[in-house]
Coordinates of C-alpha atoms in Angstrom, one line a residue:
M1 CA 1.5 38.1 7.8
T2 CA -1.6 39.1 9.7
L3 CA -4.6 36.9 10.1
T4 CA -6.7 39.3 7.9
N5 CA -4.1 39.1 5.2
T6 CA -4.0 35.3 5.5
I7 CA -7.8 35.1 5.1
K8 CA -7.9 37.5 2.1
H9 CA -5.1 35.6 0.3
F10 CA -6.8 32.3 0.9
V11 CA -10.1 33.7 -0.4
T12 CA -8.3 34.8 -3.6
I13 CA -7.1 31.2 -4.2
A14 CA -10.7 30.0 -3.5
I15 CA -12.0 32.3 -6.1
Q16 CA -9.4 31.1 -8.6
H17 CA -10.0 27.4 -8.2
G18 CA -13.3 26.9 -6.4
G19 CA -15.8 28.0 -9.0
W20 CA -16.6 31.3 -7.2
T21 CA -16.5 34.9 -8.6
E22 CA -15.3 38.2 -7.1
L23 CA -18.9 38.8 -6.1
D24 CA -18.5 36.0 -3.5
R25 CA -15.4 37.5 -1.8
I26 CA -17.2 38.9 1.3
Y27 CA -19.3 35.8 1.7
L28 CA -16.1 33.6 1.6
E29 CA -14.3 35.8 4.1
N30 CA -17.1 35.4 6.5
R31 CA -17.3 31.6 5.9
V32 CA -13.6 31.4 6.8
L33 CA -14.1 33.4 9.9
A34 CA -16.9 31.2 11.0
L35 CA -14.9 28.0 10.3
I36 CA -12.0 29.2 12.4
G37 CA -14.2 30.4 15.2
L38 CA -13.5 34.1 15.0
D39 CA -15.7 37.2 14.5
T40 CA -14.0 40.1 12.8
L41 CA -11.5 41.1 10.2
S42 CA -9.3 44.2 10.6
E43 CA -10.6 47.1 8.6
D44 CA -8.6 49.0 6.0
E45 CA -5.6 46.8 6.5
A46 CA -3.1 46.9 3.6
L47 CA -2.8 43.6 1.7
A48 CA 0.8 42.4 1.8
E49 CA 2.2 40.3 -1.1
T50 CA 2.8 36.6 -0.6
N51 CA 3.7 33.5 -2.5
A52 CA 2.1 31.2 0.1
T53 CA 0.3 28.2 -1.2
A54 CA -3.2 27.3 -0.1
I55 CA -1.8 24.5 2.1
E56 CA 0.5 27.0 3.9
L57 CA -2.3 29.5 4.4
V58 CA -4.6 26.8 5.8
D59 CA -1.8 25.9 8.3
D60 CA -1.9 29.5 9.6
L61 CA -5.7 29.5 9.7
V62 CA -5.9 26.3 11.6
A63 CA -3.3 27.5 14.0
A64 CA -5.4 30.6 14.7
A65 CA -8.6 28.5 15.5
P66 CA -9.1 28.3 19.2
H67 CA -11.3 25.2 18.9
A68 CA -8.8 23.1 16.8
Q69 CA -6.5 21.6 19.5
T70 CA -6.2 17.9 18.7
A71 CA -4.9 16.3 15.5
N72 CA -8.4 15.2 14.6
E73 CA -9.9 18.6 15.1
M74 CA -7.1 20.2 13.0
E75 CA -7.6 17.7 10.2
L76 CA -11.4 18.3 10.1
L77 CA -11.0 22.0 10.0
A78 CA -8.3 22.0 7.3
S79 CA -10.5 19.8 5.2
Q80 CA -13.5 22.2 5.6
L81 CA -11.3 25.2 4.7
M82 CA -10.0 23.4 1.6
D83 CA -13.6 22.6 0.6
L84 CA -13.9 26.3 -0.2
I85 CA -11.3 26.1 -2.9
T86 CA -12.8 22.9 -4.3
P87 CA -15.7 23.2 -6.8
P88 CA -18.8 21.2 -6.1
P89 CA -19.0 17.7 -7.8
S90 CA -21.3 18.9 -10.6
V91 CA -18.8 21.7 -11.5
I92 CA -15.7 19.5 -11.4
N93 CA -17.4 16.9 -13.5
A94 CA -18.4 19.5 -16.0
F95 CA -14.9 20.9 -16.2
F96 CA -13.5 17.3 -16.5
A97 CA -15.8 16.5 -19.4
K98 CA -14.9 19.8 -21.2
Y99 CA -11.2 19.0 -20.9
Y100 CA -11.7 15.4 -21.9
D101 CA -13.4 16.4 -25.1
K102 CA -10.1 18.1 -26.1
E103 CA -7.8 15.3 -24.8
P104 CA -8.1 12.7 -22.0
K105 CA -4.8 13.8 -20.5
L106 CA -6.0 17.4 -20.1
A107 CA -8.9 16.1 -18.0
T108 CA -6.8 14.1 -15.6
D109 CA -4.2 16.9 -15.5
Y110 CA -7.0 19.3 -14.3
F111 CA -8.3 16.9 -11.7
Y112 CA -4.9 15.9 -10.5
E113 CA -3.6 19.4 -10.1
L114 CA -6.8 20.5 -8.2
S115 CA -6.4 17.5 -5.9
K116 CA -2.9 18.6 -5.0
I117 CA -3.8 22.3 -4.6
N118 CA -6.7 21.5 -2.2
D119 CA -4.5 19.1 -0.2
Y120 CA -6.6 16.1 -0.9
I121 CA -3.4 14.5 -2.2
K122 CA -1.0 15.0 0.7
T123 CA 2.0 16.2 -1.2
R124 CA 3.9 17.4 1.8
D125 CA 3.5 14.0 3.6
I126 CA 4.3 12.0 0.5
A127 CA 7.5 14.0 0.1
K128 CA 8.7 12.4 3.4
N129 CA 8.8 8.9 1.9
V130 CA 12.2 7.3 1.4
E131 CA 12.7 6.1 -2.2
F132 CA 15.5 4.2 -4.0
H133 CA 16.0 1.6 -6.7
T134 CA 17.7 -1.8 -6.7
P135 CA 19.1 -3.3 -9.9
T136 CA 18.2 -7.0 -10.4
D137 CA 18.2 -9.5 -13.2
Y138 CA 14.6 -8.5 -13.7
G139 CA 15.2 -4.8 -14.0
D140 CA 15.4 -2.1 -11.4
L141 CA 13.0 -2.7 -8.5
E142 CA 11.5 0.4 -6.8
I143 CA 11.6 0.7 -3.0
T144 CA 9.6 3.0 -0.9
I145 CA 9.5 3.3 2.9
N146 CA 6.1 4.8 3.5
L147 CA 6.2 7.7 5.9
S148 CA 3.3 9.7 4.4
K149 CA 0.5 8.6 6.7
P150 CA 0.9 10.6 9.9
E151 CA 1.3 8.6 13.1
K152 CA -1.7 8.8 15.5
D153 CA -1.1 10.0 19.0
P154 CA -2.2 7.8 22.0
K155 CA -5.1 10.1 22.8
Q156 CA -6.5 9.8 19.3
I157 CA -6.1 6.0 19.3
A158 CA -8.0 5.9 22.6
A159 CA -10.7 8.2 21.3
E160 CA -11.1 6.0 18.2
K161 CA -11.4 2.9 20.3
N162 CA -14.1 4.4 22.4
A163 CA -16.0 6.0 19.5
P164 CA -19.3 4.3 18.5
A165 CA -19.0 2.2 15.3
G166 CA -20.3 4.1 12.3
G167 CA -22.1 2.5 9.4
Y168 CA -21.9 5.6 7.2
P169 CA -20.0 5.7 4.9
K170 CA -19.8 1.9 4.8
C171 CA -16.0 2.1 3.9
L172 CA -13.3 4.5 2.9
L173 CA -14.1 3.9 -0.8
C174 CA -17.8 4.5 -0.9
M175 CA -19.2 7.4 -2.9
E176 CA -20.7 8.8 0.4
N177 CA -17.2 9.9 1.4
E178 CA -17.5 12.8 -1.1
G179 CA -17.7 15.9 1.0
Y180 CA -18.1 14.0 4.3
R181 CA -16.9 16.0 7.2
G182 CA -15.3 13.1 9.0
R183 CA -15.2 12.1 12.7
I184 CA -12.8 10.7 15.2
N185 CA -12.7 7.3 13.6
H186 CA -13.2 8.3 9.9
P187 CA -10.9 10.7 7.9
A188 CA -12.0 14.2 6.9
R189 CA -13.3 14.2 3.3
S190 CA -14.9 17.7 3.0
N191 CA -12.5 18.5 0.1
H192 CA -12.9 15.0 -1.6
R193 CA -14.4 14.8 -5.1
I194 CA -15.1 11.9 -7.5
I195 CA -15.3 12.0 -11.2
R196 CA -18.3 10.0 -12.4
L197 CA -17.7 7.3 -15.1
N198 CA -19.9 5.2 -17.3
L199 CA -18.3 1.9 -17.9
D200 CA -20.7 0.3 -20.4
N201 CA -23.8 1.4 -18.4
Q202 CA -22.2 0.7 -15.0
A203 CA -21.7 3.6 -12.6
W204 CA -18.1 4.0 -11.4
G205 CA -16.0 6.8 -10.1
L206 CA -12.4 8.1 -10.4
Q207 CA -10.5 9.7 -7.5
Y208 CA -6.9 10.1 -6.6
S209 CA -5.2 8.4 -3.7
P210 CA -4.6 10.8 -0.7
Y211 CA -1.3 9.1 0.1
A212 CA -0.1 8.3 -3.4
Y213 CA 2.6 5.7 -3.9
Y214 CA 3.5 6.7 -7.5
N215 CA 2.7 9.4 -10.1
E216 CA -1.0 10.1 -10.5
H217 CA -2.0 7.2 -8.3
C218 CA -5.7 6.9 -8.8
I219 CA -8.6 4.7 -7.7
F220 CA -11.5 3.5 -9.9
L221 CA -14.4 2.5 -7.6
S222 CA -17.9 1.1 -8.1
D223 CA -20.7 3.3 -6.9
E224 CA -22.1 0.1 -5.2
H225 CA -20.6 -1.2 -2.0
R226 CA -19.9 -4.8 -3.1
P227 CA -17.0 -7.3 -2.7
M228 CA -14.2 -7.4 -5.2
K229 CA -14.4 -10.3 -7.7
I230 CA -12.1 -11.3 -10.5
D231 CA -14.2 -12.4 -13.5
R232 CA -15.1 -11.6 -17.1
Q233 CA -16.7 -8.3 -16.1
L234 CA -13.5 -7.1 -14.4
F235 CA -11.4 -7.8 -17.5
E236 CA -14.0 -5.9 -19.6
N237 CA -13.9 -3.0 -17.1
L238 CA -10.1 -2.8 -17.0
L239 CA -9.8 -2.7 -20.8
R240 CA -12.6 -0.2 -21.1
I241 CA -10.8 2.1 -18.6
V242 CA -7.6 2.1 -20.6
E243 CA -9.6 2.9 -23.7
I244 CA -11.0 5.9 -21.8
F245 CA -7.6 6.9 -20.3
P246 CA -5.0 5.4 -22.7
H247 CA -2.2 7.3 -20.8
Y248 CA -3.0 5.3 -17.6
F249 CA -2.5 1.7 -16.5
V250 CA -5.2 0.1 -14.4
G251 CA -5.1 -3.1 -12.3
S252 CA -6.9 -4.9 -9.6
N253 CA -5.8 -6.6 -6.4
A254 CA -6.6 -10.3 -6.2
D255 CA -9.9 -11.2 -4.7
L256 CA -8.7 -13.7 -2.0
P257 CA -7.2 -13.1 1.5
I258 CA -3.4 -13.2 1.9
V259 CA -2.8 -12.4 -1.9
G260 CA -5.5 -9.7 -2.1
G261 CA -5.3 -6.0 -1.1
S262 CA -6.3 -4.3 2.2
I263 CA -9.8 -3.5 1.1
L264 CA -11.6 -6.5 -0.4
S265 CA -15.1 -5.4 0.6
H266 CA -15.5 -2.7 -2.1
D267 CA -15.1 -3.3 -5.8
H268 CA -12.3 -1.1 -7.0
Y269 CA -9.1 -0.9 -9.1
Q270 CA -5.9 1.2 -9.0
G271 CA -4.3 3.1 -11.8
G272 CA -2.1 5.9 -12.7
R273 CA 0.6 7.4 -14.9
H274 CA 3.6 5.3 -14.0
E275 CA 5.5 2.6 -15.8
F276 CA 6.3 -0.1 -13.2
P277 CA 9.3 -2.5 -13.5
M278 CA 7.1 -5.4 -14.4
A279 CA 5.7 -3.5 -17.4
K280 CA 9.2 -3.1 -18.8
A281 CA 10.0 -6.8 -18.3
P282 CA 10.5 -8.8 -21.6
L283 CA 8.9 -12.1 -22.5
I284 CA 10.8 -15.4 -21.8
K285 CA 8.8 -17.1 -24.5
T286 CA 5.6 -16.9 -26.5
F287 CA 2.9 -19.5 -26.9
D288 CA -0.4 -20.1 -28.7
L289 CA -3.7 -20.0 -26.9
L290 CA -6.2 -22.6 -28.0
G291 CA -9.0 -20.9 -29.9
F292 CA -7.6 -17.4 -29.7
P293 CA -5.5 -16.7 -32.9
T294 CA -5.8 -12.9 -32.5
V295 CA -4.2 -13.0 -29.1
K296 CA -0.4 -13.0 -28.6
A297 CA 0.5 -14.7 -25.3
G298 CA 3.8 -15.1 -23.5
I299 CA 5.5 -15.7 -20.1
V300 CA 7.1 -12.6 -18.6
K301 CA 10.6 -12.7 -17.2
W302 CA 9.6 -11.7 -13.7
P303 CA 10.1 -13.3 -10.2
M304 CA 6.3 -13.8 -10.0
S305 CA 4.4 -15.9 -12.5
V306 CA 3.0 -13.6 -15.2
I307 CA 1.2 -14.3 -18.5
R308 CA 1.1 -11.4 -20.8
L309 CA -1.7 -11.1 -23.4
E310 CA -1.8 -8.6 -26.3
S311 CA -4.5 -8.1 -29.0
N312 CA -6.2 -5.5 -31.1
N313 CA -9.4 -7.4 -30.5
K314 CA -10.8 -6.4 -27.0
Q315 CA -13.4 -9.1 -26.8
D316 CA -11.0 -11.9 -27.8
L317 CA -8.6 -10.6 -25.1
V318 CA -11.4 -10.6 -22.5
R319 CA -12.4 -14.2 -23.4
S320 CA -8.8 -15.4 -23.4
A321 CA -8.2 -13.9 -19.9
E322 CA -11.4 -15.6 -18.7
F323 CA -10.2 -18.9 -20.2
I324 CA -6.8 -18.7 -18.4
L325 CA -8.5 -17.7 -15.1
A326 CA -10.9 -20.7 -15.3
A327 CA -8.0 -23.0 -16.1
W328 CA -5.8 -21.7 -13.3
K329 CA -8.7 -21.9 -10.7
Q330 CA -8.8 -25.7 -11.3
Y331 CA -5.1 -26.3 -11.7
S332 CA -3.0 -28.2 -9.2
A333 CA 0.7 -29.3 -9.1
P334 CA 1.3 -30.9 -5.7
S335 CA 5.0 -31.4 -6.3
L336 CA 5.3 -27.6 -6.4
D337 CA 2.9 -27.1 -3.5
I338 CA 0.3 -25.7 -5.9
I339 CA -3.2 -26.8 -4.7
A340 CA -6.3 -25.4 -6.2
F341 CA -8.8 -26.4 -3.5
S342 CA -8.6 -27.5 0.2
E343 CA -10.3 -30.7 1.1
D344 CA -13.4 -28.7 2.2
G345 CA -13.6 -27.1 -1.2
T346 CA -12.1 -23.7 -0.3
P347 CA -10.6 -22.2 -3.5
H348 CA -7.0 -21.0 -3.5
H349 CA -6.4 -19.7 -7.0
T350 CA -7.0 -16.3 -8.6
V351 CA -5.1 -13.7 -10.5
T352 CA -3.8 -10.1 -10.2
P353 CA -4.7 -8.5 -13.5
I354 CA -3.1 -5.3 -15.0
A355 CA -4.2 -3.6 -18.2
R356 CA -2.4 -1.1 -20.5
M357 CA -2.6 0.4 -24.0
K358 CA 0.7 -0.1 -25.9
E359 CA 0.7 1.8 -29.2
Q360 CA -3.0 1.3 -29.6
V361 CA -2.8 -2.4 -28.7
Y362 CA -4.5 -3.8 -25.6
Q363 CA -2.1 -5.4 -23.1
L364 CA -3.3 -7.5 -20.2
D365 CA -0.9 -9.1 -17.6
L366 CA -2.3 -11.9 -15.5
V367 CA -0.3 -12.7 -12.4
L368 CA -1.1 -16.2 -11.1
R369 CA -1.8 -16.2 -7.3
D370 CA -2.2 -19.0 -4.7
N371 CA -3.2 -18.2 -1.1
N372 CA -2.8 -21.7 0.4
V373 CA -1.0 -22.2 3.7
S374 CA 1.0 -25.0 5.3
E375 CA 2.5 -26.0 8.6
E376 CA 5.9 -24.7 7.4
H377 CA 4.3 -21.4 6.1
P378 CA 1.2 -20.6 8.1
D379 CA 1.1 -17.0 6.7
G380 CA 1.0 -18.4 3.1
I381 CA 3.1 -20.7 1.0
F382 CA 3.3 -18.0 -1.7
H383 CA 3.7 -15.1 0.7
P384 CA 6.9 -13.6 2.1
H385 CA 8.5 -16.3 4.2
K386 CA 9.3 -15.7 7.8
E387 CA 13.0 -14.9 7.4
L388 CA 11.9 -11.9 5.3
H389 CA 9.4 -10.5 7.7
H390 CA 11.9 -8.2 9.3
I391 CA 11.6 -6.1 6.1
K392 CA 8.2 -7.1 4.6
K393 CA 5.5 -9.3 6.1
E394 CA 2.3 -7.6 4.8
N395 CA 0.2 -8.8 1.8
I396 CA 1.8 -8.6 -1.6
G397 CA -0.8 -6.7 -3.5
L398 CA -1.1 -5.1 -6.9
I399 CA 1.5 -2.4 -6.4
E400 CA 4.2 -4.8 -5.0
V401 CA 3.4 -7.4 -7.7
M402 CA 4.4 -4.8 -10.3
G403 CA 7.8 -4.2 -8.6
L404 CA 7.2 -1.3 -6.2
A405 CA 7.8 -2.2 -2.5
I406 CA 5.7 -0.4 0.0
L407 CA 7.6 -0.9 3.2
P408 CA 6.5 0.0 6.8
P409 CA 7.6 3.3 8.4
R410 CA 9.3 1.5 11.3
L411 CA 12.2 0.7 8.8
K412 CA 13.4 4.3 8.6
H413 CA 14.6 4.3 12.2
E414 CA 15.5 0.6 12.2
L415 CA 17.7 0.8 9.1
D416 CA 19.6 3.7 10.7
E417 CA 20.3 1.4 13.6
V418 CA 21.5 -1.3 11.2
K419 CA 23.9 1.2 9.5
A420 CA 25.3 2.1 12.9
Y421 CA 25.7 -1.6 13.7
L422 CA 27.5 -2.3 10.5
L423 CA 30.0 0.5 11.4
D424 CA 30.6 -1.2 14.7
D425 CA 28.7 1.5 16.7
Q426 CA 27.4 0.1 20.0
Q427 CA 23.9 1.2 19.5
P428 CA 21.1 -1.5 19.9
I429 CA 19.7 -3.3 16.9
A430 CA 16.3 -5.1 16.6
D431 CA 16.9 -8.8 17.1
Y432 CA 14.9 -9.6 13.9
H433 CA 17.5 -7.6 11.8
R434 CA 20.6 -9.2 13.4
T435 CA 21.0 -12.2 11.1
W436 CA 20.5 -10.1 8.0
A437 CA 23.0 -7.4 9.3
E438 CA 25.6 -10.1 10.1
K439 CA 25.3 -11.4 6.6
L440 CA 25.8 -7.9 5.1
K441 CA 28.8 -7.4 7.4
A442 CA 30.3 -10.7 6.3
T443 CA 29.9 -10.2 2.5
E444 CA 30.5 -6.4 2.1
E445 CA 33.4 -4.1 2.8
I446 CA 31.6 -1.4 4.7
T447 CA 32.7 2.3 5.1
E448 CA 30.9 5.4 6.2
K449 CA 30.6 6.4 2.6
N450 CA 29.0 3.2 1.3
V451 CA 27.0 2.0 4.3
S452 CA 23.7 3.7 3.3
N453 CA 23.9 2.2 -0.2
I454 CA 24.8 -1.2 1.1
V455 CA 21.8 -1.3 3.4
E456 CA 19.4 0.1 0.8
Q457 CA 20.5 -2.4 -1.8
G458 CA 20.3 -5.1 0.9
V459 CA 16.6 -4.1 1.4
G460 CA 16.0 -4.3 -2.4
K461 CA 17.5 -7.8 -2.5
V462 CA 15.1 -8.8 0.3
F463 CA 12.2 -7.4 -1.7
L464 CA 13.3 -9.5 -4.7
K465 CA 13.2 -12.6 -2.5
V466 CA 9.7 -11.5 -1.3
L467 CA 8.5 -11.5 -4.9
E468 CA 10.2 -14.8 -5.6
D469 CA 8.4 -16.3 -2.6
A470 CA 5.1 -15.0 -3.9
G471 CA 5.7 -16.6 -7.3
V472 CA 3.9 -19.9 -7.8
F473 CA 6.2 -21.1 -10.6
K474 CA 9.7 -20.1 -9.6
Q475 CA 12.2 -18.8 -12.1
T476 CA 14.3 -22.0 -11.8
E477 CA 14.6 -24.9 -14.1
T478 CA 12.0 -26.9 -12.1
G479 CA 9.7 -23.9 -11.7
L480 CA 9.7 -23.0 -15.4
A481 CA 9.1 -26.6 -16.4
G482 CA 6.1 -26.5 -14.1
F483 CA 4.9 -23.3 -15.7
E484 CA 5.3 -24.9 -19.1
R485 CA 3.1 -27.8 -18.0
F486 CA 0.4 -25.3 -17.0
I487 CA 0.8 -23.5 -20.4
Q488 CA 0.3 -26.8 -22.2
T489 CA -3.2 -27.1 -20.7
L490 CA -4.0 -23.8 -22.4
S491 CA -2.7 -24.7 -25.8

């Protein structure tokens, strides 16, 4: 297809999705020409038919641009081109409200599809991820080797290191990212849009995650750049969000280092349309909460320590969660290495909360977290222990807590080496995988047909141990007895 045809087809898609009309066609064609650094279109050229998507057409336009040579330059240009098929924020928010008046799901469907069409959600990159499931006593755990974020080349890394520090936008979640062109050390966001939300007179936004880990992976973010904090207001916000979007779950990372997420400097939550393994887990037992007769409470059968609360009364549910959080912040059980405060007063206890609507009943899971360290476990007592770091050593945040492992891209190549090693191939294997590989070899009968499954299930079993390490009250007789003693302080 000729460049003129590519431009004309791209402009047609822009008119379909970007809030333009046919009257804008010549203007848009000239805008595309300007962006790719060219001057003219071929006159009277027949328009060939094509099924190419906007993403494929932009690939061709970027390839034709003489000034887009580095990965960063190509990313910036692609985002600016996709901006033309993305309506301005006022138009998107108006469409979203119009659809929402009919049904909340229609509104999120509209915004989600647009975010894929304009390549804000990197669907091609996400498709590269390796995914599989591992059956366990707690249900099927979900495993993902994250290959979606592109690797940076050495030149770009050097350029980012030498680039002046920027204070605008303050972080990747700030509202100021909407439509931001980007720079060498900040991603292109020309095609980025945010839905404005009113959470009981608080200004918040909804966007989708560019490198989604699950279906309709979205982010709810405060319009104010402020640190994350687990408190009563957070519980109210989570339950308000699932009122607004009852087909979504929403949860927050913990607000302490080690057990928190990667961005603690900006108040935000994550949500989406996905049922995680933890949400399917049953209760081990139920118990009464002192002073909250409308709230059903129970311990979830899960490798981490989870209290599930359910009620038709939102305010009672909020107050009960606040009550449990306050109790947990002060609770210590030294025999189980659970210490609420260091000698200098540093707090170590918080929760990872997750909210859902279940048949018009509010459901709130509180995962008890402890970020203390010791000589034996300097990375965290309730963090993946050192023998598991060959698979997972990063923080166990909200998504992992719920049973979806986000594993580093290095594993794709390394696990292929492990498979070859198990088949007695003489290829090298990373030293930190050797003990694990030897154990697999000693306990499994390995063939070329089953080696991939054995390694994948081995990875899943390691992730199960990761979650067990992160659990403050272990799913053992001693651990559950300890959990029961904490529960008694609540009832």
